[in-house]
mmCIF file of C-alpha atoms in Angstrom:
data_model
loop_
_atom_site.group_PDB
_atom_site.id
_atom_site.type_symbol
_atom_site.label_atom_id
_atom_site.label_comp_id
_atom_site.label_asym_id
_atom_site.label_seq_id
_atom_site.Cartn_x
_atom_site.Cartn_y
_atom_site.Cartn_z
ATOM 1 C CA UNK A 1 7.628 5.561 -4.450
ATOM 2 C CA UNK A 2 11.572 5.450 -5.086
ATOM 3 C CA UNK A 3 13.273 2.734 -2.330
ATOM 4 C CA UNK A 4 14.222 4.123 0.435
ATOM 5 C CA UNK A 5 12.188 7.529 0.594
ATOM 6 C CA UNK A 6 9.476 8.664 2.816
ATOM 7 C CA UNK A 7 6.507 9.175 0.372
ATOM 8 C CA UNK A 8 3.901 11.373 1.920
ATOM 9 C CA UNK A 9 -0.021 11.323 1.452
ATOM 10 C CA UNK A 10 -1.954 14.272 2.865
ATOM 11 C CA UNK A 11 -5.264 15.653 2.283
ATOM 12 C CA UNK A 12 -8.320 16.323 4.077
ATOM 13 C CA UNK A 13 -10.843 13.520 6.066
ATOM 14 C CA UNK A 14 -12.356 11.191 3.427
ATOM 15 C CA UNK A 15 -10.130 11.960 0.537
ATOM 16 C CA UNK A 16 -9.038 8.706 0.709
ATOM 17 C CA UNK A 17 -5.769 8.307 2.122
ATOM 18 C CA UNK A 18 -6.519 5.221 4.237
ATOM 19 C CA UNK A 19 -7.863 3.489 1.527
ATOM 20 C CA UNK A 20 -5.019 3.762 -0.689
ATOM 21 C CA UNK A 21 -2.969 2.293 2.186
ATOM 22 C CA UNK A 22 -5.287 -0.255 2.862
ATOM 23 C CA UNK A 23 -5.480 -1.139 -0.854
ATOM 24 C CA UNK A 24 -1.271 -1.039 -0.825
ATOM 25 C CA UNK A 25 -1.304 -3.797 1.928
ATOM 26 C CA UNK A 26 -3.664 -6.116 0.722
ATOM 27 C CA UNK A 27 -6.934 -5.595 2.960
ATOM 28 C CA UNK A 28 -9.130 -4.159 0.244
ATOM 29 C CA UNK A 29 -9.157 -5.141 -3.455
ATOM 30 C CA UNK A 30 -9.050 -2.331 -5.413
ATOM 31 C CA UNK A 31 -12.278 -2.418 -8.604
ATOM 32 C CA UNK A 32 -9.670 -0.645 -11.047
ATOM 33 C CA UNK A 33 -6.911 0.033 -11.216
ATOM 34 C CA UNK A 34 -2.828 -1.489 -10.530
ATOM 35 C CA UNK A 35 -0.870 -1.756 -7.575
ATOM 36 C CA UNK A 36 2.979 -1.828 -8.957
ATOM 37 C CA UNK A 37 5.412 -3.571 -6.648
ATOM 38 C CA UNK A 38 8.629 -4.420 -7.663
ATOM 39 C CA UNK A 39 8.104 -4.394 -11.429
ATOM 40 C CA UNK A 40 4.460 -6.425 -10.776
ATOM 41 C CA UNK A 41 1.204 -6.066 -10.155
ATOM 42 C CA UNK A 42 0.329 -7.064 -7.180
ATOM 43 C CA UNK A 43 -3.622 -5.957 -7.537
ATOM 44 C CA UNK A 44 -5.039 -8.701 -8.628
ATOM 45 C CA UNK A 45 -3.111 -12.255 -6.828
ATOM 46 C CA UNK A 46 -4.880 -14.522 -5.291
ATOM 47 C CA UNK A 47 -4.080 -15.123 -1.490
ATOM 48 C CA UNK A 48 -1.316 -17.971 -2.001
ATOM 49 C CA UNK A 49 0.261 -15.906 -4.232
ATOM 50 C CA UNK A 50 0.157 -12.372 -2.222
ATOM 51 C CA UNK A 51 1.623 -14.175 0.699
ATOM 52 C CA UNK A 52 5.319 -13.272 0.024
ATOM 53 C CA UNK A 53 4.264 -9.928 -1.155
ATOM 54 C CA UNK A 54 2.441 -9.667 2.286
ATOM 55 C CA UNK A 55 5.880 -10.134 4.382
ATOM 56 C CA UNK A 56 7.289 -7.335 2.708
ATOM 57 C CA UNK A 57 4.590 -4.598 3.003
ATOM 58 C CA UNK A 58 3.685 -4.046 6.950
ATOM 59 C CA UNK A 59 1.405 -1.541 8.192
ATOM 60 C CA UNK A 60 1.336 0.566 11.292
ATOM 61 C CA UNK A 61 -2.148 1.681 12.375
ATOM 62 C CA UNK A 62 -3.726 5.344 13.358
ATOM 63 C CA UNK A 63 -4.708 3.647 16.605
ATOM 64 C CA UNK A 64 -2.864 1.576 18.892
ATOM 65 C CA UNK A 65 -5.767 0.732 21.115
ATOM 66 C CA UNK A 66 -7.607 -0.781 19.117
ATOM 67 C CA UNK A 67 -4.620 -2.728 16.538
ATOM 68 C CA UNK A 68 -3.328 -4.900 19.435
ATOM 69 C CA UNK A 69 -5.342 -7.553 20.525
ATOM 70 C CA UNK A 70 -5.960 -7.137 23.736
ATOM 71 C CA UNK A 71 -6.254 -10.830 25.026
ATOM 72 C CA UNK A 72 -2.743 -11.438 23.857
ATOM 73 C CA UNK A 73 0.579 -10.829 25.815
ATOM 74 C CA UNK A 74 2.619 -9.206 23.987
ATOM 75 C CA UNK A 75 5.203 -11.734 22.941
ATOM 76 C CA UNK A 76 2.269 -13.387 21.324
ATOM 77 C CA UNK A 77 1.605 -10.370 19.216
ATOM 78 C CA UNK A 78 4.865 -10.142 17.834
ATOM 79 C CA UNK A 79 5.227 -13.907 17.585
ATOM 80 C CA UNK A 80 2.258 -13.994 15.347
ATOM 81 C CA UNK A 81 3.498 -12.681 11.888
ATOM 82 C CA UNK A 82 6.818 -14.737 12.238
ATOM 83 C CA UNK A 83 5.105 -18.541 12.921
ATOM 84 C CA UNK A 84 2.737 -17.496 9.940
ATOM 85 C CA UNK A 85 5.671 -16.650 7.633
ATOM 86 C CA UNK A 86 8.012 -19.236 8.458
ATOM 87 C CA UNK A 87 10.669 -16.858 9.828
ATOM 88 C CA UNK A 88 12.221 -19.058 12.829
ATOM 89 C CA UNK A 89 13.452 -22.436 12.847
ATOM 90 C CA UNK A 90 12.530 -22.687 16.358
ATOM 91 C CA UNK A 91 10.784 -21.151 19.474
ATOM 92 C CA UNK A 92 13.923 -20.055 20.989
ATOM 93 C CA UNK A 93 14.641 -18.426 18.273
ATOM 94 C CA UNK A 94 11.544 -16.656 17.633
ATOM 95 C CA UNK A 95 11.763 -15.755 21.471
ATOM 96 C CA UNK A 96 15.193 -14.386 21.059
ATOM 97 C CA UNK A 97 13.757 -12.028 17.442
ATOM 98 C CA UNK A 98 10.702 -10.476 20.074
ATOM 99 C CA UNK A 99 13.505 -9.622 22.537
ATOM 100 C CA UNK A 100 15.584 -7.935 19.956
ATOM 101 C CA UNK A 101 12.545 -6.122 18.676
ATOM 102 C CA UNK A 102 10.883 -4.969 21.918
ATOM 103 C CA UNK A 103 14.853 -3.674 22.497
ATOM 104 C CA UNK A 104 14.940 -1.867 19.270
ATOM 105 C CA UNK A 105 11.750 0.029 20.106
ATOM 106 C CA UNK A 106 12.774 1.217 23.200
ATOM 107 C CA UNK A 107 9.865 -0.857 25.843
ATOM 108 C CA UNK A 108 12.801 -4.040 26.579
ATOM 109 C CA UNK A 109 12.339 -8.031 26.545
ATOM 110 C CA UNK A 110 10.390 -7.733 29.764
ATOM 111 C CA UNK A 111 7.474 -5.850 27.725
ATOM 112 C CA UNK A 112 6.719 -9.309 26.345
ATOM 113 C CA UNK A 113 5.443 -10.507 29.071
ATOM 114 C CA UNK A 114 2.457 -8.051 29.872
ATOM 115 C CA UNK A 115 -0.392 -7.254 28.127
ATOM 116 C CA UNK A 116 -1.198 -4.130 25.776
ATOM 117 C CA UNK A 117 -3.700 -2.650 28.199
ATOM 118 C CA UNK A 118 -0.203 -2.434 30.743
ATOM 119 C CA UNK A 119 1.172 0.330 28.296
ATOM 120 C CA UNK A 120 0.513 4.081 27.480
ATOM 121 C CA UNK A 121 -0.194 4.793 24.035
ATOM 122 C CA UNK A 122 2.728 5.421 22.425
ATOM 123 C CA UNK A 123 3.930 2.283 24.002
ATOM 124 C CA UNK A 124 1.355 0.564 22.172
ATOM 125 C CA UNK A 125 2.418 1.950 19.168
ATOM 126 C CA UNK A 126 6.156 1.050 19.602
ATOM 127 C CA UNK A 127 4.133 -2.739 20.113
ATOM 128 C CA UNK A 128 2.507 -2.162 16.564
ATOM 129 C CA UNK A 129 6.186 -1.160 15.346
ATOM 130 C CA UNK A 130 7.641 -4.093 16.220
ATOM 131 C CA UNK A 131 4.940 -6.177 15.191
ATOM 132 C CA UNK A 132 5.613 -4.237 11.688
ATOM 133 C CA UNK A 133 8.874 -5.143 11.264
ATOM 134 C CA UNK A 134 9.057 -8.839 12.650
ATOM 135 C CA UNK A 135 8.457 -9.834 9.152
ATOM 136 C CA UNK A 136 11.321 -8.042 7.902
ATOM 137 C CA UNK A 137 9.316 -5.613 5.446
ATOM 138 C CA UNK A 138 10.561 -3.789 3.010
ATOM 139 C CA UNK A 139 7.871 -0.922 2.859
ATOM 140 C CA UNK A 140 6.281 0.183 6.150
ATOM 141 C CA UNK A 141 2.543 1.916 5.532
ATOM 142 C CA UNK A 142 2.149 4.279 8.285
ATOM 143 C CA UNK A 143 -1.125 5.703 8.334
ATOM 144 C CA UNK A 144 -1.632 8.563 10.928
ATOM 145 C CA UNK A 145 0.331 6.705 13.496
ATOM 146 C CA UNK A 146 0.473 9.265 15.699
ATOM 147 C CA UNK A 147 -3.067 11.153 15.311
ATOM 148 C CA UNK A 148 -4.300 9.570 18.102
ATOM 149 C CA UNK A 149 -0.880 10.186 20.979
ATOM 150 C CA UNK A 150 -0.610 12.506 23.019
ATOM 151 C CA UNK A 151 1.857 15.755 21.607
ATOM 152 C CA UNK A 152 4.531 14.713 24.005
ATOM 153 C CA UNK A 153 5.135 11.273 23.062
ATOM 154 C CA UNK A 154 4.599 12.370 19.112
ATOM 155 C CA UNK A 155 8.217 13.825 18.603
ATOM 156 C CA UNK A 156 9.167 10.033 20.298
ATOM 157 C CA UNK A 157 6.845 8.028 17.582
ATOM 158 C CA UNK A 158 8.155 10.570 14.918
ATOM 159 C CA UNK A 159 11.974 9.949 15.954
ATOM 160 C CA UNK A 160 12.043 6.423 16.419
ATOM 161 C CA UNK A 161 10.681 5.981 12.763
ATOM 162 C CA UNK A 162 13.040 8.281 11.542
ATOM 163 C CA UNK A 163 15.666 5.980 12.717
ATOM 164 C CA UNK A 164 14.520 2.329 11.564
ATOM 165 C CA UNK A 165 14.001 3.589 8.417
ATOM 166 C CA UNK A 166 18.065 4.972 7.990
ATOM 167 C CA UNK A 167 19.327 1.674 10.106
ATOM 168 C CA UNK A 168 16.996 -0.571 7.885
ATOM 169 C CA UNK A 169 16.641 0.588 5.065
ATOM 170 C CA UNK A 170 13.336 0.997 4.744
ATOM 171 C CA UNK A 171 10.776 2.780 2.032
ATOM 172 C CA UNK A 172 8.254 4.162 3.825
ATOM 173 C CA UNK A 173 4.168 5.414 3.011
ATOM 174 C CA UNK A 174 3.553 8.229 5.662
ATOM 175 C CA UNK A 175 -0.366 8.933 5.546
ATOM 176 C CA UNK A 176 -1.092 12.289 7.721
ATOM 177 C CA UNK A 177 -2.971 15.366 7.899
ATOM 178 C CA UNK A 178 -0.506 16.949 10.537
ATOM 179 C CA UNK A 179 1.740 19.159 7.407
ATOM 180 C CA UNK A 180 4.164 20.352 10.015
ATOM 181 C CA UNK A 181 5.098 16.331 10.385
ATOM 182 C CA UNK A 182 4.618 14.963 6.484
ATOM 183 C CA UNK A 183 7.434 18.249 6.035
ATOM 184 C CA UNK A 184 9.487 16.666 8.666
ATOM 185 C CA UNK A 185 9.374 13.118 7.884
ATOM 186 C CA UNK A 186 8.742 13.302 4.163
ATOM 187 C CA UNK A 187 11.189 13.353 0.685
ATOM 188 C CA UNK A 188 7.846 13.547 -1.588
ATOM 189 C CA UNK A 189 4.474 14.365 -1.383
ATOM 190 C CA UNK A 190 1.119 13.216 -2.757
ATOM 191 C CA UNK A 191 -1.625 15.507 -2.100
ATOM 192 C CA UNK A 192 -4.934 14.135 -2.371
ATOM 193 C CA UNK A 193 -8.489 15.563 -2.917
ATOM 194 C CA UNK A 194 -11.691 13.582 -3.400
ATOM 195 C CA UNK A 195 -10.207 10.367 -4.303
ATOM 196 C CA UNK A 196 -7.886 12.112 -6.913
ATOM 197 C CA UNK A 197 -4.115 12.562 -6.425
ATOM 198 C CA UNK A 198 -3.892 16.613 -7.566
ATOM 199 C CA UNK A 199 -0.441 16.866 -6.732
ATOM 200 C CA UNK A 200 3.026 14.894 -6.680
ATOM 201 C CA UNK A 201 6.009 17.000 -5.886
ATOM 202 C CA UNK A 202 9.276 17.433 -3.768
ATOM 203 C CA UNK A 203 8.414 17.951 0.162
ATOM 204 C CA UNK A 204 9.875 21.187 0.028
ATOM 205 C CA UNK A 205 8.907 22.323 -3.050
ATOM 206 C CA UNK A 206 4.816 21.653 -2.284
ATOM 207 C CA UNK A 207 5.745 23.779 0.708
ATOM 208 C CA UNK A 208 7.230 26.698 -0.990
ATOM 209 C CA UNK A 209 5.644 26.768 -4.695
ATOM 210 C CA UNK A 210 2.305 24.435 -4.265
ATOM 211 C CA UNK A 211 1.490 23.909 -7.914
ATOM 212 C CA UNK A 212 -2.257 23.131 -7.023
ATOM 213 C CA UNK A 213 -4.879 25.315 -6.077
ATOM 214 C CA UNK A 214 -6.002 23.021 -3.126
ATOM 215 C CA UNK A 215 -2.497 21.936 -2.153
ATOM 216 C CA UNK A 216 -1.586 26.540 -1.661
ATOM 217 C CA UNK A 217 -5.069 26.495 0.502
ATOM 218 C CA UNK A 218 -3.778 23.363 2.927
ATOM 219 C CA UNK A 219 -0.543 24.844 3.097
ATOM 220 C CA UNK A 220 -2.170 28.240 4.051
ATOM 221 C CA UNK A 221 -4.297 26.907 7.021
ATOM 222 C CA UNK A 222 -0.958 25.719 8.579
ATOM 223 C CA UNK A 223 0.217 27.756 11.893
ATOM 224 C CA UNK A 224 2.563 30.043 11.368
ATOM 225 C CA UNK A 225 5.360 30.485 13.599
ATOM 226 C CA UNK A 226 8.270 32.630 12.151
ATOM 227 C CA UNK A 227 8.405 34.657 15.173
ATOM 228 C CA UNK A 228 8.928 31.908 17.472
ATOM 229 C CA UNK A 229 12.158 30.242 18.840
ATOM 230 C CA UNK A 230 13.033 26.708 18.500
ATOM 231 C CA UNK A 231 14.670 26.203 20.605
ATOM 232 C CA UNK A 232 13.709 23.051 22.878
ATOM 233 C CA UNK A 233 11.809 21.560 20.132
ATOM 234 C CA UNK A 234 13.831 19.384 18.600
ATOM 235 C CA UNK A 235 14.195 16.182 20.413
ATOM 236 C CA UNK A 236 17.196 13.720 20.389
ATOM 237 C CA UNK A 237 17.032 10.823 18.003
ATOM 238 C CA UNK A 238 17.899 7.601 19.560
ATOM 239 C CA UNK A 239 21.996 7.245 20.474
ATOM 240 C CA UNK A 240 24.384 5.952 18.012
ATOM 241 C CA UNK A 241 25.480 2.691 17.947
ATOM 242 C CA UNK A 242 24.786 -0.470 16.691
ATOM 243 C CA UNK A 243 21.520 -2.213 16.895
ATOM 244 C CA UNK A 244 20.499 -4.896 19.149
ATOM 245 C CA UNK A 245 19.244 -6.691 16.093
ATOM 246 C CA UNK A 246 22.790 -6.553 13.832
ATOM 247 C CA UNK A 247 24.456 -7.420 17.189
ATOM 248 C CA UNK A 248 22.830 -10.172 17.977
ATOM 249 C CA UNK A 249 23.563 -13.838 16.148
ATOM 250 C CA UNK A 250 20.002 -15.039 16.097
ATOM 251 C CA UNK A 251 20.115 -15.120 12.010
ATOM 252 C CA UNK A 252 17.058 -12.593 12.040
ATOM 253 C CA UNK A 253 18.958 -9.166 10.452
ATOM 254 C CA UNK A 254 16.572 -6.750 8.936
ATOM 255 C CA UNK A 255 18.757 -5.382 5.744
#
């Protein structure tokens, strides 16, 4: 992955998408293998010295009813990653980092105060967003994150990704199965089979001239709709201006 691109993963169930992501961020250890981060490998540290790597590689889950704990408001979500990091100098100031995040995402500081069983889904997942980047990462894993939403709040998910990643700057993993969204959201494409990585290419070039055998059949089972007007579908990104978190003096600025 090149900083600042969406790199896409696609491929069937079981080919092992998740588990590259989950190897990526730390929760399995890989039995061969490197994991290249910033000119290191990362594959192979021991806890202590993962923990920094750990701040800057966040990942969003497929489901976000079962990621948030459930016996937790959700200021204490949020609030989590940033007392285990060290990000805050004081409560107030960790308070005043939740409010700015819960505004960035769209829900508002009074979200903080309920609990994630008080939200739809993709209200949950703007929860899991923000929980993402309250340790200021600089690679977001999102794996299927939003498989399991319904279509209308998708586009929403989709969008509001679309612009953290341009405000902050961020290098992104985007794990799907969905090709209409990895074409969307995606600069480059891995596409998976087995285990294996069969293919690496530009998004639009693995859409027009698939190298790979098994990337030309994926592409072919995708709906065609030449014949069909757009016109409605494309939904409004979030307004210009600046963000609540650059306008803010809290000294938490995610650059």
């Amino acid at each position: 992955m090149q900083e600042g691109e969406t790199f896409g993963l696609v491929g069937e169930s079981g080919s092992g998408k998740s588990t590259i992501a989950r190897v990526i961020a730390g929760l399995y250890t890989p039995d061969s293998g490197e994991i290249v981060y910033a000119g290191r490998d990362i594959s192979r540290l021991d806890d202590r010295s993962r923990r920094p790597i750990r701040r800057q590689i966040q990942m969003v889950f497929q489901n976000p009813y079962s990621s948030l704990n459930g016996r937790m408001k959700v200021n204490d979500i949020i609030a989590e990653p940033i007392r285990f990091h060290g990000l805050a100098n004081s409560e107030s100031q960790i308070r005043q980092i939740i409010a700015d995040l819960l505004d960035h995402v769209g829900l508002g500081s009074q979200a903080g105060v309920k609990y994630p069983h008080e939200f739809s889904g993709g209200q949950r997942q703007r929860i899991s967003i923000a929980r993402a980047l309250a340790t200021r990462p600089r690679l977001l894993i999102c794996d299927e994150p939003t498989s399991a939403l319904d279509v209308s709040v998708q586009a929403q998910i989709l969008n509001l990704l679309k612009d953290l990643q341009d405000e902050l700057n961020l290098t992104m993993l985007f794990i799907s199965h969905d090709l209409p969204v990895i074409r969307q959201m995606c600069d480059r494409v891995a596409v998976m089979k087995q285990g294996a990585v069969v293919e690496i290419a530009d998004t639009e070039q693995l859409f027009t001239q698939p190298a790979h055998t098994y990337s030309r059949s994926l592409i072919e089972l995708m709906p065609q709709m030449h014949q069909f007007s757009r016109e409605g579908l494309d939904v409004e990104g979030q307004a210009e201006g600046k963000s609540p978190l650059r306008q803010r003096n809290t000294g938490f600025a995610l650059v």
